[in-house]
CSV table of C-alpha atoms in Angstrom, one decimal:
chain,number,residue,atom,x,y,z
A,108,UNK,CA,6.8,-0.3,-5.6
A,109,UNK,CA,8.0,2.9,-7.3
A,110,UNK,CA,11.7,2.7,-8.2
A,111,UNK,CA,13.9,5.7,-8.9
A,112,UNK,CA,17.5,5.6,-10.2
A,113,UNK,CA,19.7,8.5,-9.0
A,114,UNK,CA,22.3,9.8,-11.5
A,115,UNK,CA,24.5,12.9,-11.7
A,116,UNK,CA,28.1,14.1,-11.8
A,117,UNK,CA,30.4,13.5,-8.9
A,118,UNK,CA,30.1,16.0,-6.0
A,119,UNK,CA,26.6,17.3,-6.8
A,120,UNK,CA,25.0,15.9,-3.6
A,121,UNK,CA,23.9,12.5,-4.9
A,122,UNK,CA,25.2,10.4,-2.1
A,123,UNK,CA,24.2,13.0,0.5
A,124,UNK,CA,20.7,13.0,-0.8
A,125,UNK,CA,20.6,9.2,-0.8
A,126,UNK,CA,21.9,9.1,2.8
A,127,UNK,CA,19.3,11.6,3.9
A,128,UNK,CA,16.4,9.8,2.1
A,129,UNK,CA,17.3,6.3,3.3
A,130,UNK,CA,19.6,6.7,6.3
A,131,UNK,CA,21.7,4.1,4.5
A,132,UNK,CA,25.0,5.9,5.1
A,133,UNK,CA,26.5,5.5,1.7
A,134,UNK,CA,29.9,7.0,1.5
A,135,UNK,CA,29.8,10.8,0.8
A,136,UNK,CA,33.1,12.6,0.4
A,137,UNK,CA,34.6,15.6,-1.4
A,138,UNK,CA,36.2,13.6,-4.2
A,139,UNK,CA,35.0,12.0,-7.3
A,140,UNK,CA,33.7,8.4,-7.6
A,141,UNK,CA,33.3,7.8,-3.8
A,142,UNK,CA,30.3,5.6,-4.6
A,143,UNK,CA,31.6,2.4,-6.2
A,144,UNK,CA,28.9,-0.2,-5.9
A,145,UNK,CA,25.3,0.8,-6.4
A,146,UNK,CA,23.4,1.7,-3.2
A,147,UNK,CA,19.8,0.6,-2.8
A,148,UNK,CA,17.5,1.9,-0.2
A,149,UNK,CA,13.7,1.8,0.4
A,150,UNK,CA,11.8,4.6,2.1
A,151,UNK,CA,8.2,4.9,3.0
A,152,UNK,CA,5.9,7.4,1.3
A,153,UNK,CA,4.8,10.2,3.7
A,154,UNK,CA,1.0,10.4,3.7
A,155,UNK,CA,-0.9,11.9,6.6
A,156,UNK,CA,-4.1,10.3,5.3
A,157,UNK,CA,-2.7,6.9,6.3
A,158,UNK,CA,-2.3,8.0,9.9
A,159,UNK,CA,-5.8,9.4,10.0
A,160,UNK,CA,-7.2,6.1,8.7
A,161,UNK,CA,-5.3,4.2,11.4
A,162,UNK,CA,-6.8,6.4,14.1
A,163,UNK,CA,-10.3,5.6,13.0
A,164,UNK,CA,-9.8,1.8,12.3
A,165,UNK,CA,-7.1,1.0,14.9
A,166,UNK,CA,-5.6,-1.8,12.9
A,167,UNK,CA,-3.0,-4.4,14.0
A,168,UNK,CA,-0.6,-2.8,11.6
A,169,UNK,CA,-0.2,0.1,9.3
A,170,UNK,CA,1.6,-0.3,6.0
A,171,UNK,CA,2.6,2.8,3.9
A,172,UNK,CA,3.5,2.8,0.3
A,173,UNK,CA,7.2,2.6,-0.5
A,174,UNK,CA,9.8,4.0,-2.9
A,175,UNK,CA,13.1,2.3,-3.8
A,176,UNK,CA,16.1,4.6,-4.6
A,177,UNK,CA,19.1,3.2,-6.5
A,178,UNK,CA,22.2,5.4,-6.3
A,179,UNK,CA,25.1,4.6,-8.7
A,180,UNK,CA,28.6,6.1,-9.1
A,181,UNK,CA,28.9,9.6,-10.4
A,182,UNK,CA,29.0,9.9,-14.2
A,183,UNK,CA,31.6,12.1,-16.0
A,184,UNK,CA,32.2,13.2,-19.5
A,185,UNK,CA,33.6,10.3,-21.4
A,186,UNK,CA,32.1,7.7,-19.1
A,187,UNK,CA,31.0,5.7,-22.1
A,188,UNK,CA,34.6,5.5,-23.2
A,189,UNK,CA,35.8,4.3,-19.9
A,190,UNK,CA,36.4,7.6,-18.0
A,191,UNK,CA,35.5,7.3,-14.3
A,192,UNK,CA,33.4,4.4,-13.1
A,193,UNK,CA,29.8,5.4,-13.3
A,194,UNK,CA,29.0,4.1,-16.8
A,195,UNK,CA,29.7,0.5,-15.7
A,196,UNK,CA,26.8,0.7,-13.3
A,197,UNK,CA,24.1,2.1,-15.5
A,198,UNK,CA,22.7,-1.3,-15.9
A,199,UNK,CA,21.7,-1.1,-12.2
A,200,UNK,CA,19.1,1.5,-13.0
A,201,UNK,CA,17.6,0.1,-16.2
A,202,UNK,CA,14.7,-1.5,-14.4
A,203,UNK,CA,13.8,1.7,-12.5
A,204,UNK,CA,10.6,3.5,-13.3
A,205,UNK,CA,12.2,7.0,-13.6
A,206,UNK,CA,15.5,8.7,-13.2
A,207,UNK,CA,16.3,11.3,-10.6
A,208,UNK,CA,19.1,13.5,-12.0
A,209,UNK,CA,20.8,15.4,-9.2
A,210,UNK,CA,22.2,18.7,-10.5
A,211,UNK,CA,24.4,21.1,-8.5
A,212,UNK,CA,22.9,24.5,-8.4
A,213,UNK,CA,25.0,26.1,-5.7
A,214,UNK,CA,28.4,27.9,-5.5
A,215,UNK,CA,30.9,26.7,-2.9
A,216,UNK,CA,34.6,27.0,-3.4
A,217,UNK,CA,35.2,24.3,-0.7
A,218,UNK,CA,33.3,21.7,-2.8
A,219,UNK,CA,35.1,20.9,-6.0
A,220,UNK,CA,33.2,20.5,-9.3
A,221,UNK,CA,34.5,17.8,-11.6
A,222,UNK,CA,34.5,20.3,-14.6
A,223,UNK,CA,35.8,23.2,-12.6
A,224,UNK,CA,32.7,25.4,-12.5
A,225,UNK,CA,29.0,25.2,-11.8
A,226,UNK,CA,26.9,25.1,-15.0
A,227,UNK,CA,23.6,23.1,-14.6
A,228,UNK,CA,22.8,23.3,-18.4
A,229,UNK,CA,26.2,21.9,-19.3
A,230,UNK,CA,26.0,19.2,-16.6
A,231,UNK,CA,22.6,18.2,-17.9
A,232,UNK,CA,24.0,17.7,-21.4
A,233,UNK,CA,26.9,15.7,-20.1
A,234,UNK,CA,24.6,13.2,-18.4
A,235,UNK,CA,22.2,13.1,-21.3
A,236,UNK,CA,25.1,12.3,-23.7
A,237,UNK,CA,26.4,9.4,-21.5
A,238,UNK,CA,22.9,7.9,-21.0
A,239,UNK,CA,22.3,8.1,-24.7
A,240,UNK,CA,25.6,6.3,-25.6
A,241,UNK,CA,24.7,3.6,-23.0
A,242,UNK,CA,21.4,3.2,-24.8
A,243,UNK,CA,23.1,3.2,-28.1
A,244,UNK,CA,25.1,0.0,-27.2
A,245,UNK,CA,21.9,-1.7,-26.3
A,246,UNK,CA,20.0,-0.6,-29.4
A,247,UNK,CA,22.9,-1.4,-31.7
A,248,UNK,CA,23.1,-5.0,-30.4
A,249,UNK,CA,19.4,-5.6,-30.7
A,250,UNK,CA,19.2,-3.9,-34.2
A,251,UNK,CA,21.8,-6.3,-35.6
A,252,UNK,CA,19.7,-9.2,-34.4
A,253,UNK,CA,16.5,-7.8,-35.7
A,254,UNK,CA,18.0,-7.1,-39.1
A,255,UNK,CA,19.3,-10.7,-39.4
A,256,UNK,CA,15.8,-12.0,-38.6
A,257,UNK,CA,14.2,-9.6,-41.0
A,258,UNK,CA,16.2,-11.0,-43.9
A,259,UNK,CA,14.6,-14.4,-43.3
A,260,UNK,CA,11.2,-12.8,-44.0
A,261,UNK,CA,10.2,-12.3,-40.3
A,262,UNK,CA,7.7,-9.4,-40.6
A,263,UNK,CA,7.7,-8.7,-36.8
A,264,UNK,CA,11.5,-8.5,-36.9
A,265,UNK,CA,11.4,-6.1,-39.8
A,266,UNK,CA,8.9,-3.8,-37.9
A,267,UNK,CA,11.2,-3.9,-34.8
A,268,UNK,CA,14.3,-3.1,-37.0
A,269,UNK,CA,12.5,0.0,-38.4
A,270,UNK,CA,11.7,1.2,-34.9
A,271,UNK,CA,15.3,0.6,-33.7
A,272,UNK,CA,16.7,2.4,-36.8
A,273,UNK,CA,14.6,5.4,-35.8
A,274,UNK,CA,16.2,5.3,-32.3
A,275,UNK,CA,19.7,4.6,-33.5
A,276,UNK,CA,20.2,7.9,-35.3
A,277,UNK,CA,19.7,10.3,-32.4
A,278,UNK,CA,21.5,8.0,-29.9
A,279,UNK,CA,24.5,7.8,-32.1
A,280,UNK,CA,24.7,11.6,-31.8
A,281,UNK,CA,24.4,11.5,-28.0
A,282,UNK,CA,20.8,12.7,-28.0
A,283,UNK,CA,18.2,11.2,-25.7
A,284,UNK,CA,15.2,9.5,-27.2
A,285,UNK,CA,12.7,12.0,-25.8
A,286,UNK,CA,14.0,14.2,-28.7
A,287,UNK,CA,12.3,11.7,-31.0
A,288,UNK,CA,8.5,11.3,-31.7
A,289,UNK,CA,7.8,7.6,-31.2
A,290,UNK,CA,4.4,6.0,-31.8
A,291,UNK,CA,2.9,3.9,-29.0
A,292,UNK,CA,3.7,0.8,-31.1
A,293,UNK,CA,7.4,1.8,-31.4
A,294,UNK,CA,7.6,2.5,-27.7
A,295,UNK,CA,6.1,-0.9,-27.0
A,296,UNK,CA,8.7,-2.6,-29.2
A,297,UNK,CA,11.5,-0.9,-27.3
A,298,UNK,CA,10.1,-1.4,-23.8
A,299,UNK,CA,11.9,-4.7,-23.1
A,300,UNK,CA,15.2,-2.9,-23.7
A,301,UNK,CA,14.6,-0.7,-20.7
A,302,UNK,CA,16.3,2.3,-22.4
A,303,UNK,CA,17.4,5.0,-20.0
A,304,UNK,CA,16.6,7.9,-22.3
A,305,UNK,CA,13.0,6.8,-22.6
A,306,UNK,CA,12.5,7.0,-18.8
A,307,UNK,CA,10.9,10.1,-17.3
A,308,UNK,CA,13.4,12.4,-15.6
A,309,UNK,CA,13.0,14.3,-12.4
A,310,UNK,CA,15.7,16.9,-11.9
A,311,UNK,CA,16.7,17.4,-8.3
A,312,UNK,CA,18.3,20.8,-8.0
A,313,UNK,CA,20.7,21.0,-5.0
A,314,UNK,CA,20.4,24.6,-3.9
A,315,UNK,CA,21.5,26.8,-1.0
A,316,UNK,CA,19.2,26.9,2.1
A,317,UNK,CA,18.2,30.5,1.2
A,318,UNK,CA,16.9,29.5,-2.2
A,319,UNK,CA,14.4,27.0,-0.7
A,320,UNK,CA,12.4,29.7,0.9
A,321,UNK,CA,13.2,32.7,-1.4
A,322,UNK,CA,13.5,33.4,-5.0
A,323,UNK,CA,15.1,30.7,-7.2
A,324,UNK,CA,18.8,31.5,-8.1
A,325,UNK,CA,20.3,31.9,-11.5
A,326,UNK,CA,21.5,28.2,-11.6
A,327,UNK,CA,18.0,26.8,-11.2
A,328,UNK,CA,16.6,29.3,-13.7
A,329,UNK,CA,19.3,28.2,-16.2
A,330,UNK,CA,18.4,24.6,-15.7
A,331,UNK,CA,14.7,25.2,-16.2
A,332,UNK,CA,15.5,27.3,-19.3
A,333,UNK,CA,17.6,24.5,-20.8
A,334,UNK,CA,14.8,21.9,-20.2
A,335,UNK,CA,12.2,24.2,-21.7
A,336,UNK,CA,14.3,24.9,-24.7
A,337,UNK,CA,14.6,21.2,-25.5
A,338,UNK,CA,10.8,20.6,-24.8
A,339,UNK,CA,11.9,17.8,-22.4
A,340,UNK,CA,9.0,16.1,-20.5
A,341,UNK,CA,10.6,16.5,-17.1
A,342,UNK,CA,10.1,18.2,-13.7
A,343,UNK,CA,12.4,20.1,-11.4
A,344,UNK,CA,12.4,19.8,-7.6
A,345,UNK,CA,14.6,21.9,-5.5
A,346,UNK,CA,16.3,20.6,-2.3
A,347,UNK,CA,19.2,21.3,0.0
A,348,UNK,CA,21.4,18.2,0.6
A,349,UNK,CA,22.7,19.9,3.8
A,350,UNK,CA,19.2,20.4,5.2
A,351,UNK,CA,18.1,16.9,4.3
A,352,UNK,CA,21.2,15.5,6.1
A,353,UNK,CA,20.3,17.4,9.2
A,354,UNK,CA,16.7,16.2,9.0
A,355,UNK,CA,17.8,12.6,8.8
A,356,UNK,CA,19.6,13.0,12.2
A,357,UNK,CA,16.5,14.3,13.9
A,358,UNK,CA,13.7,12.3,15.6
A,359,UNK,CA,10.5,12.3,13.7
A,360,UNK,CA,8.7,14.5,16.2
A,361,UNK,CA,11.5,17.2,15.8
A,362,UNK,CA,11.5,17.3,12.0
A,363,UNK,CA,8.4,19.4,11.6
A,364,UNK,CA,9.6,21.9,14.1
A,365,UNK,CA,13.0,22.1,12.3
A,366,UNK,CA,11.3,22.6,8.9
A,367,UNK,CA,9.0,25.3,10.4
A,368,UNK,CA,12.0,27.2,11.8
A,369,UNK,CA,13.4,27.3,8.3
A,370,UNK,CA,10.1,28.4,6.8
A,371,UNK,CA,9.7,25.2,4.9
A,372,UNK,CA,6.4,23.4,4.5
A,373,UNK,CA,7.9,20.0,3.6
A,374,UNK,CA,11.2,18.1,3.4
A,375,UNK,CA,13.0,17.4,0.1
A,376,UNK,CA,11.9,13.7,0.4
A,377,UNK,CA,8.3,14.7,0.3
A,378,UNK,CA,8.8,16.9,-2.7
A,379,UNK,CA,10.8,14.3,-4.6
A,380,UNK,CA,8.2,11.6,-4.1
A,381,UNK,CA,5.3,13.9,-5.0
A,382,UNK,CA,7.3,14.9,-8.1
A,383,UNK,CA,7.9,11.3,-9.0
A,384,UNK,CA,4.2,10.4,-8.5
A,385,UNK,CA,3.1,13.4,-10.7
A,386,UNK,CA,5.7,12.7,-13.4
A,387,UNK,CA,4.6,9.0,-13.7
A,388,UNK,CA,0.9,9.7,-13.3
A,389,UNK,CA,0.6,7.8,-10.0
A,390,UNK,CA,-1.9,8.0,-7.2
A,391,UNK,CA,-2.8,6.2,-3.9
A,392,UNK,CA,-5.8,4.2,-2.7
A,393,UNK,CA,-6.3,2.6,0.6
A,394,UNK,CA,-7.5,-0.6,2.2
A,395,UNK,CA,-8.7,-0.4,5.8
A,396,UNK,CA,-9.5,-3.3,8.0
A,397,UNK,CA,-8.9,-4.4,11.6
A,398,UNK,CA,-5.8,-6.4,10.6
A,399,UNK,CA,-4.3,-3.8,8.3
A,400,UNK,CA,-4.5,-0.3,7.0
A,401,UNK,CA,-2.5,0.0,3.9
A,402,UNK,CA,-1.6,2.5,1.1
A,403,UNK,CA,-1.4,1.1,-2.5
A,404,UNK,CA,0.2,2.8,-5.5
A,405,UNK,CA,-1.5,2.7,-8.9
A,406,UNK,CA,-1.7,4.8,-12.1
A,407,UNK,CA,-4.2,7.5,-12.6
A,408,UNK,CA,-7.0,6.1,-14.8
A,409,UNK,CA,-6.7,2.5,-13.5
A,410,UNK,CA,-10.0,0.7,-13.1
A,411,UNK,CA,-11.2,-1.4,-10.2
A,412,UNK,CA,-9.8,-4.7,-11.4
A,413,UNK,CA,-6.4,-3.1,-12.2
A,414,UNK,CA,-6.2,-1.6,-8.7
A,415,UNK,CA,-7.2,-5.0,-7.2
A,416,UNK,CA,-4.4,-6.7,-9.2
A,417,UNK,CA,-1.8,-4.6,-7.3
A,418,UNK,CA,-2.8,-6.6,-4.2
A,419,UNK,CA,-2.9,-10.0,-5.9
A,420,UNK,CA,-3.4,-11.2,-9.4
A,421,UNK,CA,-6.3,-13.4,-8.2
A,422,UNK,CA,-8.1,-10.2,-7.1
A,423,UNK,CA,-7.9,-8.8,-10.6
A,424,UNK,CA,-8.8,-12.1,-12.3
A,425,UNK,CA,-11.8,-12.8,-10.1
A,426,UNK,CA,-12.9,-9.2,-9.6
A,427,UNK,CA,-16.7,-8.9,-8.9
A,428,UNK,CA,-17.0,-5.4,-7.5
A,429,UNK,CA,-15.4,-2.8,-5.2
A,430,UNK,CA,-17.1,-1.3,-2.2
A,431,UNK,CA,-15.9,2.3,-2.4
A,432,UNK,CA,-15.9,5.4,-0.2
A,433,UNK,CA,-13.8,8.5,-0.4
A,434,UNK,CA,-11.2,9.2,2.2
A,435,UNK,CA,-12.9,12.3,3.5
A,436,UNK,CA,-16.2,10.6,4.0
A,437,UNK,CA,-14.6,7.5,5.6
A,438,UNK,CA,-12.9,9.8,8.2
A,439,UNK,CA,-15.9,12.0,8.7
A,440,UNK,CA,-18.3,9.1,9.2
A,441,UNK,CA,-16.0,7.1,11.5
A,442,UNK,CA,-15.1,4.2,9.2
A,443,UNK,CA,-16.9,1.5,7.3
A,444,UNK,CA,-19.8,1.1,9.7
A,445,UNK,CA,-20.7,4.8,9.8
A,446,UNK,CA,-20.2,5.2,6.0
A,447,UNK,CA,-22.5,2.3,5.3
A,448,UNK,CA,-25.2,3.6,7.6
A,449,UNK,CA,-25.1,7.0,5.9
A,450,UNK,CA,-25.2,5.5,2.4
A,451,UNK,CA,-21.7,6.8,1.5
A,452,UNK,CA,-20.4,3.4,0.4
A,453,UNK,CA,-20.9,2.7,-3.3
A,454,UNK,CA,-20.7,-0.6,-5.1
A,455,UNK,CA,-18.5,-0.1,-8.2
A,456,UNK,CA,-18.0,-2.5,-11.1
A,457,UNK,CA,-15.3,-3.3,-13.5
A,458,UNK,CA,-15.4,0.0,-15.4
A,459,UNK,CA,-15.0,2.2,-12.3
A,460,UNK,CA,-11.9,4.4,-12.5
A,461,UNK,CA,-10.3,4.5,-9.0
A,462,UNK,CA,-9.8,8.0,-7.6
A,463,UNK,CA,-6.9,9.2,-5.4
A,464,UNK,CA,-7.7,8.6,-1.8
A,465,UNK,CA,-10.4,6.0,-2.4
A,466,UNK,CA,-10.9,3.5,0.4
A,467,UNK,CA,-11.7,0.2,-1.2
A,468,UNK,CA,-12.9,-3.3,-0.2
A,469,UNK,CA,-12.7,-5.8,-3.1
A,470,UNK,CA,-15.1,-8.6,-3.7
A,471,UNK,CA,-13.7,-11.4,-5.9
A,472,UNK,CA,-14.2,-15.0,-6.7
A,473,UNK,CA,-11.6,-17.4,-8.3
C-alpha cells in the first residue's frame, strides 16, 4: 500500500485536507498545533477501470488499491529545538513512501499565518530546514557507531561512515539530502535510516477556488520557481481545502455533478494520488476472477514475478508464467473467455515487464 506522510506549517490546510481525503474528522481549527497525535487514514484509489472490469466479470467482491495518509502536527521554525509540537512526531512518517508538503498559497485575513504573511518559498525552506535537522540527529547517531566499528578494521563500517559523512555536512546546515549527489550504493547504505529528506516530495498547494480553474496565482508560481531554482525532484498539485471538504460531505453520485458545476475534471484526491503514483514511478495491474476483481500497485518496470510477489511471496518464488491481456482488449472482448477465443491472451514468462492496466492470471508452483 502506498503511504504518504503529510507535513506543513500550522493553518495551511493540512488537517482540512486529511479530513476531506479520509473523512476521519481530525480536528481542524484556526489556531496552531490543533493536531497533537498523528492521524492515520486509508483511502481507496479512484480508478474507473476497476468498475468497468467488475461490470464484465460480475465478481463476488471488488477491491481497489489503497493509499495510507499520515497527518502529523504542524511544524514551525525552531521545531528541532523544541518550538511547537510537530518535530516530536516526525518519526511517525519515517516509514512512508513519500511526503506531501501542504503549502498555503491563498490570502485570507481571517485565517492567521504562523509567520504573519503568506510566502510559499519561505514556508518551503522552513519545513526543509526542520526535516533536515531531524535527519541530522539520526545520521549523527549512526555515524558515531559506524566510526567506532571502522576503527576495529570493519571495512563495511568504514564504507558506511564515508557515506554518512557525505550526508552529515549538508544536513548540519539545514539542507535536504536531495541537494547532494549520492551513488546508488550510498543510498542503499542509508535506506534503513528512513531519512525524511531522501523521500520524494509532492507539494500540495492550497489555493483559492478560482485558481483551480483559471490561471495559477503568484503564490503557486513563486513555489514552482523556488523548486526549480533548487533543482528539487518534486511535483506540485493544486487543490482547494474548502472544495475538498464540501466534496467529502456529498454522496458519491453528487460529487461529479458538483465538480462539473465548478468546471473541474477531478477532485484534489485524484490529483494527489496521480501525482504520488507519477512521483514514485507506480502503476496498476488487475486480477479478474469470479470471486474477486482487484487492483494491485507495482513499480513501472516490474517483471511478472515481481508483480506476482505483491499478491504473495509464494507467487513470486514459484512463478511459471502470466496469462496476460490488456485492459482495453479484456473489456472489448467481454472478459477472459472472449479474449482467449480471439487470441488476445498472451503467455508471458519471467522477463515480461508488466504494463499499466494489464489484466493478469499467474501460474505458479511451490
